[in-house]
PDB file of C-alpha atoms in Angstrom:
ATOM      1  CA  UNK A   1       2.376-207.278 -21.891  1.00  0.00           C
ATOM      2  CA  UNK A   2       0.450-210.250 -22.095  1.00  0.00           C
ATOM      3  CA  UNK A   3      -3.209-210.276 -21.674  1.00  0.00           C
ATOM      4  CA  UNK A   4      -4.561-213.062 -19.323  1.00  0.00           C
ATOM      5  CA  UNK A   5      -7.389-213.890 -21.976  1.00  0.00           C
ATOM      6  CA  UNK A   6      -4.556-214.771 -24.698  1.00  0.00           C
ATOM      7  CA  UNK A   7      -2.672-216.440 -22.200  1.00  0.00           C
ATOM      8  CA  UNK A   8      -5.287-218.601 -21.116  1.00  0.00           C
ATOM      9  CA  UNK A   9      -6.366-219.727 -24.783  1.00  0.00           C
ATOM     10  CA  UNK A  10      -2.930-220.392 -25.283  1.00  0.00           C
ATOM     11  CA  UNK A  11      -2.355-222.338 -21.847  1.00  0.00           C
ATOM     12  CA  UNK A  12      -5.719-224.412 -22.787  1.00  0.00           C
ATOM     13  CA  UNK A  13      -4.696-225.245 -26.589  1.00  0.00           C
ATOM     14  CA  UNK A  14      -0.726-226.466 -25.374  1.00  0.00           C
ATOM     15  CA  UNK A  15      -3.305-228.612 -23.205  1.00  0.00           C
ATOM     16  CA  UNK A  16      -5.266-229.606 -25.536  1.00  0.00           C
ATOM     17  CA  UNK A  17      -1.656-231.635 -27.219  1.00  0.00           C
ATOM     18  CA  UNK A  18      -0.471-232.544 -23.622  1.00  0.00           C
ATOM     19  CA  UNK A  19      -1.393-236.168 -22.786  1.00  0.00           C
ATOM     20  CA  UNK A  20      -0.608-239.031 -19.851  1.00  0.00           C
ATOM     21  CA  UNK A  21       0.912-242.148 -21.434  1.00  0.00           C
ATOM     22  CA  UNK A  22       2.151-244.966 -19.110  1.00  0.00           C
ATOM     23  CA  UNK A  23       1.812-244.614 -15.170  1.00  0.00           C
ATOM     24  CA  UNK A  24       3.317-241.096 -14.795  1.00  0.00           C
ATOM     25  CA  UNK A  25       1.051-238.797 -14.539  1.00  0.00           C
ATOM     26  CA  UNK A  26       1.259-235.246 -16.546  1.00  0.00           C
ATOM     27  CA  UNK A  27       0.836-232.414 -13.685  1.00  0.00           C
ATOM     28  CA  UNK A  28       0.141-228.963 -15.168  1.00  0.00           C
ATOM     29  CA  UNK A  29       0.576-225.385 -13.545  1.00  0.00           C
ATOM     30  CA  UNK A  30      -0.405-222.565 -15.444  1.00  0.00           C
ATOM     31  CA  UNK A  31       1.661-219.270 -15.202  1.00  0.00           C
ATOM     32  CA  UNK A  32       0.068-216.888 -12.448  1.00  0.00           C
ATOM     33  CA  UNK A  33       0.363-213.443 -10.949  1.00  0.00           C
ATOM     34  CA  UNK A  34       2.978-211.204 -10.597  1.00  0.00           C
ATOM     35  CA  UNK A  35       2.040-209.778  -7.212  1.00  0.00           C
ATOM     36  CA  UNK A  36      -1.433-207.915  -6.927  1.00  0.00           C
ATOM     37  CA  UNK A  37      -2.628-208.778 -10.518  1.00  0.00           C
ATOM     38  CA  UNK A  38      -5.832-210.677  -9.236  1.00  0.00           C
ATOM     39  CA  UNK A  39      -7.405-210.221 -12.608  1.00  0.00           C
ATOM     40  CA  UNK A  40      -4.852-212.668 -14.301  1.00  0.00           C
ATOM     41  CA  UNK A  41      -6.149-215.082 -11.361  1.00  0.00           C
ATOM     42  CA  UNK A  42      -9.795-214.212 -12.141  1.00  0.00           C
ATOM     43  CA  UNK A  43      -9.449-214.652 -16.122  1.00  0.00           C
ATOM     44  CA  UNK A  44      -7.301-217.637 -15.931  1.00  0.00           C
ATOM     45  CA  UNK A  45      -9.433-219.508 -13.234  1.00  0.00           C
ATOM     46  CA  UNK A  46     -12.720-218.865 -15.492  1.00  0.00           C
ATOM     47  CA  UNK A  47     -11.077-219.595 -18.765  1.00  0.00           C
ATOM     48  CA  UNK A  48      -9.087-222.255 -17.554  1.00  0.00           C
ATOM     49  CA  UNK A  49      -9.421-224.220 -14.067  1.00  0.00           C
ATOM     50  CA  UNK A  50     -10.232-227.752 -15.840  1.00  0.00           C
ATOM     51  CA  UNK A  51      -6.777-228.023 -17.637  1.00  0.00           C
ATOM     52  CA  UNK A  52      -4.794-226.819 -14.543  1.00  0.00           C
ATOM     53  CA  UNK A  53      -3.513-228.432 -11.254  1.00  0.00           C
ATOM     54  CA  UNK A  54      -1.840-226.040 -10.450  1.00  0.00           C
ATOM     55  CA  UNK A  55      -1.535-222.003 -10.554  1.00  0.00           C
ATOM     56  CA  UNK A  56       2.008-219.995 -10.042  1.00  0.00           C
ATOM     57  CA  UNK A  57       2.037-216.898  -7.924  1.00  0.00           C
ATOM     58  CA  UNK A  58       5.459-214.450  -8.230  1.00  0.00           C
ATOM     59  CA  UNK A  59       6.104-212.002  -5.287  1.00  0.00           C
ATOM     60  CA  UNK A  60       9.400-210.613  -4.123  1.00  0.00           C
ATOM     61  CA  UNK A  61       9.730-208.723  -1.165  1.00  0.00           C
ATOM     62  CA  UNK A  62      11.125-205.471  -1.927  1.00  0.00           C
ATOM     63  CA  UNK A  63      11.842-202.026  -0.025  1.00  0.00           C
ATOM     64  CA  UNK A  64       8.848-199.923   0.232  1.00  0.00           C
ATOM     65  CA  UNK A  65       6.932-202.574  -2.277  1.00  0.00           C
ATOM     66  CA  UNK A  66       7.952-200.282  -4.891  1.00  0.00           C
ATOM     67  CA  UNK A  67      10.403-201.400  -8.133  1.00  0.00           C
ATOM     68  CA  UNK A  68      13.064-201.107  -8.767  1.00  0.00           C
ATOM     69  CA  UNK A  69      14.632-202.737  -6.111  1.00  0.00           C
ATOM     70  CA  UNK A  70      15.930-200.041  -3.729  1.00  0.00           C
ATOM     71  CA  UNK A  71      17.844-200.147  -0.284  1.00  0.00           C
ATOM     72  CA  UNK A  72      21.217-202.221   1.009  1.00  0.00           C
ATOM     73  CA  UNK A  73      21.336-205.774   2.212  1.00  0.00           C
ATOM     74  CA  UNK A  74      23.447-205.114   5.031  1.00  0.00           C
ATOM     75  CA  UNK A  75      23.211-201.420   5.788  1.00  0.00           C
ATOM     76  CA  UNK A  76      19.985-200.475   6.905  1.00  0.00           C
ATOM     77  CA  UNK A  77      18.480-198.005   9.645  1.00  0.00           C
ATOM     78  CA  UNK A  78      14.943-199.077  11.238  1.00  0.00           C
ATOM     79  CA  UNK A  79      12.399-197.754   8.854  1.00  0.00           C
ATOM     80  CA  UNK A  80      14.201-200.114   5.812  1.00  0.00           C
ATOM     81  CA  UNK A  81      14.177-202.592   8.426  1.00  0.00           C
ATOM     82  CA  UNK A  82      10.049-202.620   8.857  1.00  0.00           C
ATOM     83  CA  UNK A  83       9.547-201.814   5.546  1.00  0.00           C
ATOM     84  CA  UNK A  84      11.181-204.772   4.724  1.00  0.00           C
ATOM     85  CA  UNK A  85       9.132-207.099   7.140  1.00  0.00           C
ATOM     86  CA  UNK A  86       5.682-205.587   6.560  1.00  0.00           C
ATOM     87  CA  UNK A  87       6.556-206.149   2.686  1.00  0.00           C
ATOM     88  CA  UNK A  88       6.667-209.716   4.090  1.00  0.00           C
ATOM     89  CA  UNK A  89       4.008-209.659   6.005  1.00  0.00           C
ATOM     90  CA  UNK A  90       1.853-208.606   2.892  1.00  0.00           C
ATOM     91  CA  UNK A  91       2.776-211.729   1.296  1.00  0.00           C
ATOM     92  CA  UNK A  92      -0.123-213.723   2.985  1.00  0.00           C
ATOM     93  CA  UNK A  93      -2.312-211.470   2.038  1.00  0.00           C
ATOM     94  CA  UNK A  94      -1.620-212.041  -1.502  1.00  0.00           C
ATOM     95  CA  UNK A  95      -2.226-215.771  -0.934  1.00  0.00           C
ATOM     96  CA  UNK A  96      -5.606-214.885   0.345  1.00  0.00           C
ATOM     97  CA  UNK A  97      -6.674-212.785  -1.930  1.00  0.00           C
ATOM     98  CA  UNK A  98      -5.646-214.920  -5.239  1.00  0.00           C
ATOM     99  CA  UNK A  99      -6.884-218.002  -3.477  1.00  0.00           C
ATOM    100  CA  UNK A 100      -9.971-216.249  -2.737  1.00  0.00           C
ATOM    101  CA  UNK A 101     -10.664-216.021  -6.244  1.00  0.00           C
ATOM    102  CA  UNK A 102      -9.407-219.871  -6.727  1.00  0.00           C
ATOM    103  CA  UNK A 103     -12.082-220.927  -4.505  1.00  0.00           C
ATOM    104  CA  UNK A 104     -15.136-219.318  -6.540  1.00  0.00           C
ATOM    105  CA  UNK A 105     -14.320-222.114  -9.345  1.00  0.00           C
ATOM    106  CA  UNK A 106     -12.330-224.562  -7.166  1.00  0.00           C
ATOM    107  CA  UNK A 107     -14.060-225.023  -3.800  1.00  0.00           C
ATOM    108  CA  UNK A 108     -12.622-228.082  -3.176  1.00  0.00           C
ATOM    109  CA  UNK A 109      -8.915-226.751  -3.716  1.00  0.00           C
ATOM    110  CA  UNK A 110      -7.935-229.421  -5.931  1.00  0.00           C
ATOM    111  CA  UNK A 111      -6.163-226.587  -7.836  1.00  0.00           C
ATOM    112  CA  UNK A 112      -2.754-225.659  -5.964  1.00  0.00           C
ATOM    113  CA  UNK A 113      -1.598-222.270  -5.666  1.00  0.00           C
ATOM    114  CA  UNK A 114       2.439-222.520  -5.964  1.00  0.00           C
ATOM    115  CA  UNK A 115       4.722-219.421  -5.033  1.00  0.00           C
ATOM    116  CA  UNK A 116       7.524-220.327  -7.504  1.00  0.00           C
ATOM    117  CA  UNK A 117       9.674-217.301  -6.544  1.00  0.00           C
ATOM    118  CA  UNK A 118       9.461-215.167  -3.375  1.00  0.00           C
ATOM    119  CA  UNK A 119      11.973-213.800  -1.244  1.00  0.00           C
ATOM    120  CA  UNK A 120      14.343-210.500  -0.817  1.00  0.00           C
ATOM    121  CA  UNK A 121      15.638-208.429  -3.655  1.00  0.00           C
ATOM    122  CA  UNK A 122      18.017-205.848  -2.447  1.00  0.00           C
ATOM    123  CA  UNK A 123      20.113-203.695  -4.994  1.00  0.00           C
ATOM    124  CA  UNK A 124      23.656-206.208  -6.015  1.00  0.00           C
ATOM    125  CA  UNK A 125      26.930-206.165  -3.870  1.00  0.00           C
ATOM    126  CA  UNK A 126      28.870-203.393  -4.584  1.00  0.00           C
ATOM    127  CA  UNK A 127      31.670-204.666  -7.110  1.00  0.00           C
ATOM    128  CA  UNK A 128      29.665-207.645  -8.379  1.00  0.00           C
ATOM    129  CA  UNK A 129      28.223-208.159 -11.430  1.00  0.00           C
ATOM    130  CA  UNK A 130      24.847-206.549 -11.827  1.00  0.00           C
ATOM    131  CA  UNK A 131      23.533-209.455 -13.762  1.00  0.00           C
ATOM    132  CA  UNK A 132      24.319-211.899 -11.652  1.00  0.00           C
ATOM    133  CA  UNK A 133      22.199-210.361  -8.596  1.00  0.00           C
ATOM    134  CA  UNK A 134      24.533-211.294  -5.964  1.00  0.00           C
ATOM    135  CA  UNK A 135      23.602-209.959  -2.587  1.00  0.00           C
ATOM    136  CA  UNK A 136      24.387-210.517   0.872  1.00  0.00           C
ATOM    137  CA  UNK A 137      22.179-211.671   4.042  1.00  0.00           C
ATOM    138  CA  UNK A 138      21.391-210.674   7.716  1.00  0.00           C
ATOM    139  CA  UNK A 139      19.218-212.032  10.266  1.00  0.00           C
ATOM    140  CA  UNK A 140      16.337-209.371   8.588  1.00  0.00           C
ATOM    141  CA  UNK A 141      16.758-211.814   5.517  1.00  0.00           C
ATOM    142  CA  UNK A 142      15.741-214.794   8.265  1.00  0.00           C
ATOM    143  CA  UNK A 143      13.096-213.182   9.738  1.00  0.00           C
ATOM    144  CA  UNK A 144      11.218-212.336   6.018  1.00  0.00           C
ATOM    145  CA  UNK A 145      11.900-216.480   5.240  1.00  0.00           C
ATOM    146  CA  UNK A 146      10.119-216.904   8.634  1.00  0.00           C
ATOM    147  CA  UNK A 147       6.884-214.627   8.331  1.00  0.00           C
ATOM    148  CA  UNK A 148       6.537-216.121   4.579  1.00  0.00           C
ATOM    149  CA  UNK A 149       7.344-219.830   5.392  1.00  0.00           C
ATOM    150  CA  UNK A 150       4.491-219.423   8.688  1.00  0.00           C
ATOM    151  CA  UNK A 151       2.109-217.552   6.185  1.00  0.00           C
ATOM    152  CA  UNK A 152       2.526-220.367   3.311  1.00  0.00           C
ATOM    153  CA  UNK A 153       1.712-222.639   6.277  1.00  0.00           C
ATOM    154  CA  UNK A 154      -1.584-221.472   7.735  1.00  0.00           C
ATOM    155  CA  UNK A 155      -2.793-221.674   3.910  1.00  0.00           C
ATOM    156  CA  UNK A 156      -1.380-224.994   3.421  1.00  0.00           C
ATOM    157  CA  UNK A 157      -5.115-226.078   1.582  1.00  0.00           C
ATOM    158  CA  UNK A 158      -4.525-223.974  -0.977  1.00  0.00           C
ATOM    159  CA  UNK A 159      -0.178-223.469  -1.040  1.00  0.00           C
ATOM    160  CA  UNK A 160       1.036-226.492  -1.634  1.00  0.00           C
ATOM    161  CA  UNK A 161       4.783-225.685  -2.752  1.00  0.00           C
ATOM    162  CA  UNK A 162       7.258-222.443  -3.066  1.00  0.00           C
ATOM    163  CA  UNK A 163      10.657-222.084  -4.023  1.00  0.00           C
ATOM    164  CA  UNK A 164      12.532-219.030  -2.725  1.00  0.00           C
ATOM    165  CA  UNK A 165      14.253-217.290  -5.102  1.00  0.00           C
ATOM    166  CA  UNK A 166      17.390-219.034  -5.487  1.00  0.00           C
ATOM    167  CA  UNK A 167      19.566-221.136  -3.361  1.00  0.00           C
ATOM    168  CA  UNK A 168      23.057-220.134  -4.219  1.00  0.00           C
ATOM    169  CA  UNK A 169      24.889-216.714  -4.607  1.00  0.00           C
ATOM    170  CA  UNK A 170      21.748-214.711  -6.240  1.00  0.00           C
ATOM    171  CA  UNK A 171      18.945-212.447  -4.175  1.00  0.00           C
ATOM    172  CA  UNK A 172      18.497-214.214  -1.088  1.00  0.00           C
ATOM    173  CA  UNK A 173      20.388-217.119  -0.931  1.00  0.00           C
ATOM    174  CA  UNK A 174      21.163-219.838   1.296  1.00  0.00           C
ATOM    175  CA  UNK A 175      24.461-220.028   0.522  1.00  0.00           C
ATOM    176  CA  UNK A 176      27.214-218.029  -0.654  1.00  0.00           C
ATOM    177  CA  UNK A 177      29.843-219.044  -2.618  1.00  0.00           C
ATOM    178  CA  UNK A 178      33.608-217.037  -3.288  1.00  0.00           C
ATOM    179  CA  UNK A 179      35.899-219.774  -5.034  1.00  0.00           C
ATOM    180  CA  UNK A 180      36.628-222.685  -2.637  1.00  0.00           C
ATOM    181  CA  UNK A 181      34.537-220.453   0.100  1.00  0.00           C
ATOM    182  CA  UNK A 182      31.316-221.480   1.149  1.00  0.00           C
ATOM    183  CA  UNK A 183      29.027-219.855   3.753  1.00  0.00           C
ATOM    184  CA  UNK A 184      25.410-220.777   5.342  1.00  0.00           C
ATOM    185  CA  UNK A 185      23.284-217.555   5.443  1.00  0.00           C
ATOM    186  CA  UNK A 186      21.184-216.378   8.135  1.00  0.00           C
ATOM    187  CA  UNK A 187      18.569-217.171   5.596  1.00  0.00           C
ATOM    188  CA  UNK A 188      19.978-221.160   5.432  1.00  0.00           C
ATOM    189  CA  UNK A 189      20.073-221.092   9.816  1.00  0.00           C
TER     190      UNK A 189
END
């Protein structure tokens, strides 16, 4: 495990090398948190909020909040099912809290806070490959894009872009692909 203190000097000496030449400008995000781990926000914001414009936050929603990934996709009674969404639901929280902590050296929020990978991870499709973390969607799967894209947007000072997880045949997925076959998910509608 890296410690946010080495990763910091590190982040601010690759800076140190990184330089604009011509009109484009150089942006630069630093890696953030995985989930909860507002002390990697506090460290790297003290150590390192001059070089940055922008900070990474990781957060997948996952049964119970607890890894590994447990659960089905598609087969699910109603306690998975509001597991699931208050998982979701904790999400904004997390942007609160981290940007929180942004604001004691960034008042002005010139520093974005970018969720670079969020969305469902179920257990893979039985049959697939396990590596290639294939897994199906239901309207549940629309619903957790929903609460997180409305969350991201009531902190749109501070969240400034996310990326669900992937966009093709891997956690939850806009599309799904089987040879020529080609689906929309609930996720994609």
């Amino acid at each position: 495990n890296m410690r946010p203190e080495f990763y910091a000097d590190l982040y601010r000496q690759y800076n140190t090398f990184v330089r604009t030449y011509g009109p484009n400008k150089i942006t630069r995000f630093a890696c953030g948190a995985n989930v909860a781990d507002y002390n990697w926000t506090t460290v790297l914001m003290e150590r390192a909020h001059t070089h940055m414009d922008g900070l990474s936050l990781h957060n997948y929603t996952i049964l119970n909040q607890k890894w590994p990934p447990s659960g089905s996709a598609t087969e699910f009674g109603t306690q998975e099912y509001y597991s699931i969404l208050r998982a979701a639901i904790n999400t904004e929280r997390l942007v609160e809290r981290h940007s929180a902590i942004m604001d004691i050296k960034d008042p002005g929020k010139r520093i974005n806070l970018v969720v670079d990978e969020w969305g469902t991870w179920y257990p893979v499709e039985p049959g697939t490959n396990p590596g290639f973390l294939y897994q199906q969607n239901t309207v549940r799967d629309a619903l957790v894009a929903s609460v997180h894209l409305d969350g991201f947007h009531r902190h749109c000072e501070r969240v400034r872009m996310t990326n669900i997880a992937q966009m093709i045949n891997v956690l939850q997925a806009m599309i799904l692909t089987k040879g020529e076959q080609i689906i929309m998910t609930p996720t994609y509608w």
